[in-house]
Short mmCIF file of C-alpha atoms in Angstrom, two decimals:
data_model
loop_
_atom_site.label_atom_id
_atom_site.label_comp_id
_atom_site.label_asym_id
_atom_site.label_seq_id
_atom_site.Cartn_x
_atom_site.Cartn_y
_atom_site.Cartn_z
CA MET A 401 12.41 -28.36 45.73
CA ARG A 402 11.63 -28.66 49.26
CA PHE A 403 14.58 -26.08 49.71
CA LEU A 404 13.06 -23.87 47.27
CA ALA A 405 9.74 -23.94 48.39
CA PRO A 406 10.07 -21.32 51.42
CA PHE A 407 11.17 -18.87 48.90
CA LEU A 408 8.51 -19.15 46.54
CA ALA A 409 5.91 -18.99 49.30
CA ILE A 410 6.89 -15.88 50.73
CA LEU A 411 7.58 -14.00 47.81
CA PRO A 412 4.81 -11.77 45.96
CA LEU A 413 2.88 -13.89 43.12
CA CYS A 414 2.33 -12.31 40.10
CA ALA A 415 1.19 -14.22 36.91
CA GLN A 416 3.68 -14.28 33.86
CA SER A 417 2.95 -11.36 31.65
CA PRO A 418 4.51 -10.49 28.38
CA ASP A 419 6.68 -8.19 30.17
CA HIS A 420 8.25 -10.93 31.94
CA THR A 421 8.52 -12.92 28.95
CA LEU A 422 10.53 -10.11 26.84
CA ALA A 423 12.61 -9.46 29.91
CA ARG A 424 13.94 -13.25 30.15
CA GLU A 425 14.74 -12.93 26.57
CA ILE A 426 16.89 -9.86 26.92
CA PHE A 427 18.39 -11.59 30.05
CA GLN A 428 19.36 -14.76 28.30
CA GLN A 429 20.75 -12.84 25.21
CA LEU A 430 22.91 -10.81 27.57
CA ILE A 431 24.08 -13.84 29.75
CA GLU A 432 24.93 -15.40 26.37
CA ILE A 433 27.12 -12.80 24.85
CA ASN A 434 30.55 -12.98 26.54
CA THR A 435 31.36 -9.59 27.99
CA THR A 436 34.65 -10.69 30.11
CA ASP A 437 37.65 -8.27 29.77
CA SER A 438 40.09 -11.23 28.49
CA SER A 439 38.08 -12.62 25.40
CA GLY A 440 34.44 -10.96 25.46
CA ASP A 441 33.05 -8.56 23.43
CA ASN A 442 31.19 -5.49 25.36
CA THR A 443 30.15 -3.81 22.13
CA ARG A 444 28.41 -7.03 20.81
CA ALA A 445 26.14 -6.64 23.74
CA ALA A 446 25.69 -2.92 23.32
CA GLU A 447 24.75 -3.36 19.89
CA ALA A 448 22.16 -6.39 20.35
CA MET A 449 20.29 -3.75 23.06
CA ALA A 450 20.61 -1.02 20.19
CA ALA A 451 19.02 -3.06 17.75
CA ARG A 452 15.60 -3.95 20.32
CA PHE A 453 15.68 -0.40 20.93
CA ARG A 454 15.53 0.60 16.86
CA ALA A 455 13.05 -2.36 16.41
CA ALA A 456 10.67 -0.80 19.15
CA GLY A 457 10.79 2.58 17.39
CA PHE A 458 12.98 4.55 19.44
CA PRO A 459 14.71 7.09 16.86
CA GLU A 460 18.09 6.36 15.71
CA THR A 461 19.42 9.77 17.01
CA ASP A 462 18.28 8.67 20.73
CA ILE A 463 20.56 5.45 20.69
CA HIS A 464 24.19 5.54 20.60
CA THR A 465 26.74 2.80 20.58
CA LEU A 466 29.91 4.44 21.57
CA ALA A 467 32.99 2.34 21.45
CA PRO A 468 36.48 4.26 22.67
CA VAL A 469 38.13 1.02 21.84
CA ALA A 470 37.35 -2.45 20.18
CA ARG A 471 35.24 -4.68 22.13
CA LYS A 472 34.62 -1.96 24.84
CA GLY A 473 31.37 -0.56 23.48
CA ASN A 474 28.73 1.32 25.58
CA LEU A 475 25.17 2.10 24.71
CA VAL A 476 23.28 5.38 25.74
CA VAL A 477 19.09 5.72 24.82
CA ARG A 478 17.25 8.53 25.61
CA LEU A 479 13.44 8.40 25.97
CA HIS A 480 11.88 12.04 25.60
CA GLY A 481 9.64 13.61 28.26
CA THR A 482 7.89 17.05 28.48
CA GLY A 483 11.11 18.93 29.57
CA ALA A 484 9.50 19.83 32.80
CA ALA A 485 12.44 18.59 34.91
CA ARG A 486 16.17 17.95 34.19
CA PRO A 487 16.73 14.29 33.21
CA ILE A 488 17.14 11.25 35.28
CA LEU A 489 19.98 8.68 34.37
CA PHE A 490 19.98 5.16 34.83
CA LEU A 491 22.98 3.15 34.93
CA GLY A 492 24.19 -0.30 34.86
CA HIS A 493 27.19 -2.12 33.19
CA LEU A 494 27.42 -4.78 30.51
CA ASP A 495 30.71 -6.18 31.63
CA VAL A 496 31.37 -9.25 33.77
CA VAL A 497 34.31 -10.65 35.46
CA GLU A 498 36.17 -13.79 34.24
CA ALA A 499 34.36 -17.12 34.31
CA ARG A 500 36.48 -20.55 33.50
CA ARG A 501 34.88 -23.12 31.87
CA THR A 502 36.81 -25.48 34.52
CA ASP A 503 35.69 -23.93 37.17
CA TRP A 504 31.95 -24.29 36.63
CA PRO A 505 29.71 -27.21 36.61
CA PHE A 506 28.15 -26.16 33.37
CA ASP A 507 29.14 -23.45 30.40
CA PRO A 508 28.74 -19.84 32.34
CA PHE A 509 27.76 -18.41 29.43
CA VAL A 510 24.65 -20.38 28.58
CA PHE A 511 21.86 -19.34 30.13
CA ARG A 512 20.39 -21.87 32.72
CA GLU A 513 16.90 -22.19 34.13
CA GLN A 514 17.34 -24.96 37.14
CA ASP A 515 15.08 -25.67 40.51
CA GLY A 516 13.76 -22.22 40.53
CA TYR A 517 17.00 -20.37 39.78
CA PHE A 518 18.62 -18.51 36.66
CA TYR A 519 22.46 -19.64 36.22
CA GLY A 520 25.06 -17.73 34.56
CA ARG A 521 27.86 -15.28 34.77
CA GLY A 522 26.32 -12.03 35.13
CA THR A 523 22.92 -13.35 36.45
CA SER A 524 23.37 -11.14 39.80
CA ASP A 525 26.49 -8.82 38.71
CA MET A 526 24.54 -7.26 36.72
CA LYS A 527 22.83 -8.34 33.73
CA GLY A 528 19.61 -9.41 35.50
CA ASP A 529 19.49 -5.71 36.10
CA ASP A 530 20.55 -4.56 32.68
CA ALA A 531 17.45 -6.45 31.44
CA THR A 532 14.93 -5.08 33.88
CA LEU A 533 16.18 -1.53 32.70
CA VAL A 534 15.84 -2.31 28.99
CA ALA A 535 12.52 -4.10 29.38
CA ALA A 536 11.33 -1.36 31.50
CA PHE A 537 12.21 1.38 28.55
CA LEU A 538 10.89 -0.91 26.03
CA ARG A 539 7.47 -1.03 27.93
CA MET A 540 7.41 2.60 28.23
CA LYS A 541 7.72 3.27 24.50
CA ARG A 542 5.01 0.38 23.92
CA GLU A 543 2.98 2.02 26.22
CA ASN A 544 3.55 5.51 24.86
CA PHE A 545 4.42 6.73 28.38
CA GLN A 546 4.96 10.24 28.54
CA PRO A 547 7.39 11.11 31.50
CA SER A 548 7.84 14.79 32.84
CA ARG A 549 11.42 14.67 31.98
CA ASP A 550 13.88 13.00 29.53
CA LEU A 551 14.86 9.35 31.01
CA ILE A 552 18.32 8.31 30.04
CA LEU A 553 19.64 4.60 30.17
CA ALA A 554 23.23 4.02 30.12
CA LEU A 555 24.92 0.51 29.81
CA THR A 556 28.47 0.67 30.03
CA SER A 557 31.70 -1.47 29.61
CA ASP A 558 34.68 -1.93 32.09
CA GLU A 559 33.18 -1.42 35.23
CA GLU A 560 34.72 -4.89 36.07
CA GLY A 561 38.09 -3.52 35.06
CA GLY A 562 38.66 -0.06 35.84
CA SER A 563 36.19 1.92 33.78
CA ALA A 564 38.46 3.39 31.47
CA ASN A 565 36.63 2.92 28.41
CA GLY A 566 33.10 3.10 30.38
CA ALA A 567 31.33 5.27 32.93
CA ASP A 568 34.38 7.57 33.27
CA TRP A 569 35.07 7.67 29.54
CA LEU A 570 31.20 8.85 29.00
CA VAL A 571 31.39 11.51 31.59
CA THR A 572 34.48 13.14 30.50
CA GLN A 573 34.07 12.74 26.35
CA HIS A 574 30.03 12.51 26.20
CA ARG A 575 28.76 14.58 29.26
CA ASP A 576 25.83 16.03 26.95
CA LEU A 577 24.83 12.57 26.40
CA ILE A 578 24.28 11.51 30.11
CA ASP A 579 23.96 14.67 31.75
CA ALA A 580 21.09 14.11 34.38
CA GLU A 581 19.80 15.77 37.88
CA PHE A 582 20.51 12.52 39.61
CA CYS A 583 21.43 8.68 38.62
CA VAL A 584 19.72 5.74 39.72
CA ASN A 585 22.46 3.02 39.78
CA ALA A 586 21.53 -0.58 39.57
CA ASP A 587 24.64 -1.88 40.42
CA ALA A 588 24.04 -1.25 43.86
CA GLY A 589 21.40 -1.69 46.84
CA GLY A 590 18.69 -4.29 46.13
CA GLY A 591 16.55 -6.76 48.52
CA HIS A 592 17.90 -9.01 51.07
CA ILE A 593 16.68 -12.69 51.64
CA LYS A 594 17.14 -14.20 55.28
CA ASN A 595 16.34 -17.88 56.11
CA GLY A 596 13.79 -17.84 53.20
CA ARG A 597 12.15 -14.68 53.19
CA PRO A 598 12.74 -10.93 52.03
CA ILE A 599 13.31 -8.93 55.06
CA PHE A 600 14.42 -5.42 53.87
CA MET A 601 15.27 -3.28 50.58
CA ALA A 602 18.65 -1.66 50.82
CA ALA A 603 19.23 1.71 48.99
CA GLN A 604 22.80 2.64 48.76
CA ALA A 605 23.97 5.80 50.42
CA ALA A 606 27.56 5.45 50.36
CA GLU A 607 30.13 2.76 48.93
CA LYS A 608 33.61 1.64 49.59
CA VAL A 609 36.74 2.71 47.92
CA PHE A 610 38.45 0.01 45.33
CA LEU A 611 42.30 0.27 46.02
CA SER A 612 44.41 -2.80 44.97
CA PHE A 613 48.18 -3.35 46.01
CA LYS A 614 50.90 -5.54 44.24
CA LEU A 615 53.24 -7.49 46.73
CA GLU A 616 56.35 -8.17 45.52
CA VAL A 617 59.65 -9.93 46.77
CA THR A 618 62.71 -10.32 44.89
CA ASN A 619 65.84 -12.66 45.29
CA ASN A 620 68.85 -13.73 43.22
CA GLY A 621 67.48 -17.36 43.18
CA GLY A 622 69.71 -20.25 42.20
CA HIS A 623 69.71 -24.20 41.69
CA SER A 624 67.01 -25.69 43.65
CA SER A 625 69.47 -28.62 44.63
CA LEU A 626 71.20 -25.83 47.02
CA PRO A 627 68.11 -24.06 49.04
CA THR A 628 68.61 -21.29 51.30
CA LYS A 629 66.33 -19.87 53.77
CA ASP A 630 66.24 -16.65 51.76
CA ASN A 631 63.37 -17.81 49.37
CA ALA A 632 60.97 -15.10 47.89
CA ILE A 633 58.02 -17.43 48.10
CA TYR A 634 58.47 -17.99 51.86
CA HIS A 635 58.94 -14.41 52.17
CA LEU A 636 55.81 -13.50 50.62
CA ALA A 637 53.68 -16.49 51.90
CA ASP A 638 54.86 -15.48 55.55
CA GLY A 639 53.59 -11.90 55.03
CA LEU A 640 50.17 -12.85 53.43
CA SER A 641 49.67 -15.43 56.49
CA ARG A 642 50.30 -12.56 58.79
CA LEU A 643 47.50 -10.47 56.63
CA GLY A 644 45.19 -13.16 56.79
CA LYS A 645 45.00 -13.12 60.53
CA PHE A 646 44.95 -9.60 60.76
CA ASP A 647 41.51 -7.58 61.18
CA PHE A 648 41.46 -3.65 60.39
CA PRO A 649 39.58 -2.06 63.25
CA VAL A 650 36.18 -1.27 63.08
CA HIS A 651 34.88 2.14 62.26
CA LEU A 652 31.25 2.62 62.14
CA PHE A 653 30.26 5.98 60.38
CA ASP A 654 26.79 7.65 60.22
CA VAL A 655 25.68 5.48 57.15
CA THR A 656 26.57 2.01 58.71
CA ARG A 657 25.49 3.06 62.24
CA ALA A 658 21.98 4.12 60.71
CA ALA A 659 21.78 0.83 59.02
CA PHE A 660 22.79 -1.36 61.94
CA GLU A 661 20.20 0.67 64.11
CA ARG A 662 17.26 -0.09 61.57
CA VAL A 663 18.07 -3.58 60.57
CA ALA A 664 18.25 -4.43 64.23
CA ASN A 665 14.87 -4.20 64.45
CA ILE A 666 14.39 -6.54 61.44
CA TYR A 667 16.50 -9.59 62.69
CA SER A 668 16.16 -11.63 65.68
CA GLY A 669 18.05 -13.29 68.33
CA GLN A 670 21.72 -12.81 68.66
CA LEU A 671 22.23 -10.94 65.09
CA ALA A 672 19.84 -8.39 66.56
CA ALA A 673 21.42 -8.01 69.87
CA ASP A 674 24.93 -7.58 68.43
CA LEU A 675 23.92 -4.85 66.04
CA ARG A 676 22.19 -3.03 68.96
CA THR A 677 25.01 -3.48 70.76
CA MET A 678 27.44 -1.84 68.21
CA VAL A 679 25.25 0.76 67.64
CA GLN A 680 25.51 1.57 71.60
CA ASN A 681 29.15 0.45 72.13
CA PRO A 682 31.26 -0.10 68.93
CA THR A 683 34.18 -1.63 71.30
CA ASP A 684 32.41 -4.68 72.39
CA ALA A 685 34.60 -7.62 71.69
CA ALA A 686 32.25 -10.29 71.73
CA ALA A 687 29.88 -8.51 69.12
CA ILE A 688 32.45 -7.75 67.09
CA ALA A 689 33.68 -11.27 66.90
CA ARG A 690 30.45 -12.51 66.10
CA LEU A 691 29.58 -10.24 63.47
CA SER A 692 33.27 -10.54 61.89
CA ALA A 693 32.60 -13.96 61.23
CA ILE A 694 29.63 -13.17 59.12
CA PRO A 695 31.14 -11.78 55.63
CA LEU A 696 28.41 -9.30 55.17
CA TYR A 697 28.54 -7.83 58.22
CA ASN A 698 32.44 -8.07 58.80
CA ALA A 699 32.45 -5.84 55.72
CA GLN A 700 30.41 -3.00 56.96
CA LEU A 701 32.38 -3.03 60.20
CA ARG A 702 35.93 -2.24 58.72
CA THR A 703 38.26 -1.83 56.00
CA THR A 704 38.75 -5.15 54.44
CA CYS A 705 42.14 -6.22 52.20
CA VAL A 706 42.37 -9.59 51.08
CA ALA A 707 44.91 -11.70 48.92
CA THR A 708 43.40 -12.56 45.45
CA MET A 709 46.06 -13.26 43.29
CA LEU A 710 49.51 -14.83 43.51
CA SER A 711 52.49 -15.82 41.11
CA ALA A 712 55.84 -17.20 41.97
CA GLY A 713 58.99 -18.86 40.09
CA HIS A 714 60.06 -19.45 36.69
CA ALA A 715 61.08 -22.91 36.57
CA GLU A 716 60.58 -26.56 38.35
CA ASN A 717 64.15 -26.84 39.42
CA ALA A 718 65.12 -23.28 40.13
CA LEU A 719 64.76 -21.19 43.49
CA PRO A 720 62.14 -18.12 42.54
CA GLN A 721 63.83 -14.74 41.61
CA LEU A 722 59.95 -13.30 41.69
CA ALA A 723 57.19 -13.81 43.95
CA THR A 724 54.25 -11.52 43.59
CA ALA A 725 50.66 -11.48 45.10
CA VAL A 726 47.68 -9.01 44.62
CA VAL A 727 45.99 -7.74 47.85
CA ASN A 728 42.66 -6.04 46.83
CA CYS A 729 41.36 -3.61 49.56
CA ARG A 730 37.83 -2.18 49.98
CA LEU A 731 38.06 1.10 51.85
CA LEU A 732 35.39 2.80 54.16
CA PRO A 733 34.95 5.72 52.75
CA VAL A 734 35.75 7.73 55.85
CA ASP A 735 39.16 5.79 55.77
CA LYS A 736 42.50 7.30 54.05
CA PRO A 737 44.48 5.28 51.57
CA ALA A 738 47.67 6.40 53.06
CA ASP A 739 46.67 5.03 56.36
CA ILE A 740 45.82 1.83 55.09
CA LYS A 741 49.07 1.23 53.26
CA ARG A 742 50.92 2.07 56.32
CA THR A 743 49.04 -0.38 58.11
CA LEU A 744 49.74 -3.00 55.54
CA GLU A 745 53.42 -2.38 55.48
CA GLN A 746 53.37 -3.28 59.43
CA VAL A 747 51.29 -6.26 59.26
CA LEU A 748 53.36 -7.81 56.51
CA ALA A 749 56.31 -6.81 58.66
CA ASP A 750 58.91 -8.02 56.06
CA PRO A 751 61.21 -5.19 54.28
CA LYS A 752 61.84 -7.65 51.55
CA ILE A 753 58.19 -7.48 50.54
CA THR A 754 57.55 -4.04 48.41
CA LEU A 755 54.08 -2.64 48.48
CA ALA A 756 52.86 -0.50 45.63
CA GLU A 757 49.22 0.84 44.55
CA MET A 758 47.95 -0.45 41.22
CA ASN A 759 45.05 2.11 40.93
CA GLN A 760 44.50 5.66 42.02
CA PRO A 761 41.90 5.11 44.85
CA MET A 762 38.77 7.10 44.13
CA THR A 763 37.35 8.28 47.34
CA THR A 764 33.93 9.76 46.69
CA PRO A 765 32.06 12.15 49.20
CA TYR A 766 28.49 10.73 50.07
CA THR A 767 25.40 12.63 50.71
CA PRO A 768 21.83 11.65 52.29
CA ILE A 769 19.58 10.03 49.57
CA ASP A 770 17.21 12.62 48.12
CA PRO A 771 13.84 12.34 49.70
CA LYS A 772 11.92 12.10 46.72
CA VAL A 773 14.08 9.68 45.50
CA MET A 774 13.64 7.49 48.82
CA ALA A 775 9.94 8.01 48.88
CA ALA A 776 9.51 6.53 45.28
CA VAL A 777 11.69 3.47 46.25
CA ALA A 778 9.34 2.99 49.58
CA ALA A 779 6.45 3.34 47.16
CA ALA A 780 7.66 1.05 44.60
CA THR A 781 8.81 -1.63 47.36
CA ASN A 782 5.58 -1.38 49.16
CA LYS A 783 3.60 -2.18 46.37
CA LEU A 784 5.40 -5.36 45.81
CA TRP A 785 6.42 -6.40 49.35
CA PRO A 786 3.76 -4.81 51.46
CA GLY A 787 5.40 -3.40 54.51
CA LEU A 788 8.88 -3.94 53.77
CA PRO A 789 11.47 -1.63 55.20
CA VAL A 790 13.71 0.27 53.27
CA VAL A 791 17.06 0.71 54.76
CA PRO A 792 19.66 3.23 53.67
CA ALA A 793 23.23 1.13 53.40
CA MET A 794 26.76 1.12 52.61
CA ASP A 795 27.51 -1.03 49.40
CA SER A 796 30.86 -3.33 50.28
CA GLY A 797 31.72 -3.30 46.49
CA ALA A 798 32.84 -0.49 44.16
CA THR A 799 30.45 0.93 41.29
CA ASP A 800 30.56 3.13 38.35
CA GLY A 801 28.34 5.32 40.43
CA THR A 802 31.64 6.94 41.88
CA HIS A 803 32.32 8.70 38.32
CA MET A 804 28.94 10.14 38.22
CA ILE A 805 29.21 11.65 42.04
CA ARG A 806 32.45 12.93 41.12
CA ALA A 807 31.16 14.72 38.15
CA GLY A 808 28.44 16.16 40.15
CA ILE A 809 25.35 13.94 39.37
CA PRO A 810 23.96 12.53 42.85
CA THR A 811 23.80 8.84 42.25
CA TYR A 812 21.67 6.24 44.33
CA GLY A 813 21.99 2.40 44.28
CA VAL A 814 18.63 0.99 43.56
CA SER A 815 18.41 -2.70 42.56
CA GLY A 816 14.99 -4.74 42.70
CA ILE A 817 16.57 -7.88 42.68
CA PHE A 818 16.47 -10.07 45.93
CA THR A 819 19.62 -11.98 47.26
CA ASP A 820 19.96 -14.52 50.06
CA GLU A 821 22.58 -13.06 52.47
CA ASP A 822 23.79 -16.55 52.99
CA ASP A 823 24.15 -17.46 49.32
CA VAL A 824 26.08 -14.24 47.58
CA ARG A 825 27.47 -15.76 44.20
CA ALA A 826 28.65 -12.59 42.28
CA HIS A 827 31.85 -13.02 40.82
CA GLY A 828 32.03 -16.76 42.04
CA ARG A 829 31.06 -20.05 41.03
CA SER A 830 27.59 -21.12 39.69
CA GLU A 831 26.07 -17.05 39.93
CA ARG A 832 22.64 -17.20 39.87
CA ILE A 833 19.54 -15.30 41.18
CA LEU A 834 15.93 -16.86 41.78
CA VAL A 835 13.82 -16.72 38.69
CA LYS A 836 10.63 -15.11 41.09
CA SER A 837 13.28 -12.64 42.10
CA PHE A 838 14.06 -11.83 38.67
CA ASP A 839 10.36 -11.39 37.45
CA ASP A 840 9.56 -9.32 40.62
CA ALA A 841 12.40 -7.00 39.86
CA VAL A 842 11.10 -6.33 36.26
CA ASP A 843 7.99 -5.15 37.58
CA PHE A 844 9.54 -3.36 40.54
CA ILE A 845 11.94 -1.34 38.33
CA TYR A 846 9.38 -0.16 35.75
CA ASP A 847 7.11 0.90 38.58
CA LEU A 848 9.92 2.93 39.99
CA ILE A 849 11.03 4.44 36.65
CA THR A 850 7.60 5.67 36.20
CA ARG A 851 7.25 6.87 39.51
CA LEU A 852 9.98 8.97 39.28
CA ALA A 853 9.14 10.14 35.74
CA ARG A 854 6.19 11.54 36.90
#
């Protein structure tokens, strides 16, 4: 509890309210519905939330559970306004990445509160944010809030698995249900905690591009009692070892340069000095080395490619005939996929390793955040965390916001949940968020939505 005390001391205090209680109930319900691609059911989660909206008095005509295929349901809900302006879309996804019980100290699909944290697969990515959005829409209905425009909530499927049945499908097949002047995507942005205190709120102004490659080495194989140096596993392992030692060049652009410049005034010590140095001299080797050692800032400096999956061989007593790996890249939006592929081929440096793109990269243009949206984010932030800076930033992941932007709906990443920069557990073991952070996010999202709705 001594470790947790600094967090609780610096975060704003607010008494537990019925809205927090409801949001926690929604959060628990979502966590305990498995929505992984392999064995989960996104439709079940979408229908569970739809039932809450029906019970709250939303007309059936404003609640849409849409499943292009079994287990891949999406939910779209509309709260009607006066029509003084075009709608605002609020976006989240219900699916989560895989979580094996054997990898966790407890069941990842049982909601757990312990030592001031909520644990479970999806707590940070992104069922906590989903719960804040659902709770806000239910609260607005209960309070008879009258927005100046329609407010739309879309909770989607397949964000973690390619969006074939989620956001992209909604854009192409049900554009009328989600068409909006702009979109607030709760799967990006959010607050940063450093050394036990909140230091800034990030608003997403750009995001990296998702691109995976399949690496493959084939061989005639043979009996393991007669080994040769020409081994598929060794070829692949040597290439991956070279990749593990390689860094793509530093490439700052307007968003990351502005972010470094602003957060340099928030941090102190060597980190602040290195960020300032990068803005002034992005070739400084010492500053690059220190920032590259911090995963959060390494991802901001450059495109990254990392091995994430590995498979080889077919029998214990046979030489491998096939060895494969998956390398996942997150490209800066100013880098070109063809250039990255050429670089990978040069780094792997082995003609026996073939390289194939596993997905079509979706390069998305980025534009400055609308000043009205940024002003609302700043006002809502200042209400809960007085004086806390709001910083436009690049998200190192890839989100469904890409589909909205490509469809002509400007999209801005905003989340009310604060995360410790040195304890990011999304997609990892024992995923968690602070209980206090979740409660504050419930208040923040409601305040932000109602500000934008006015």
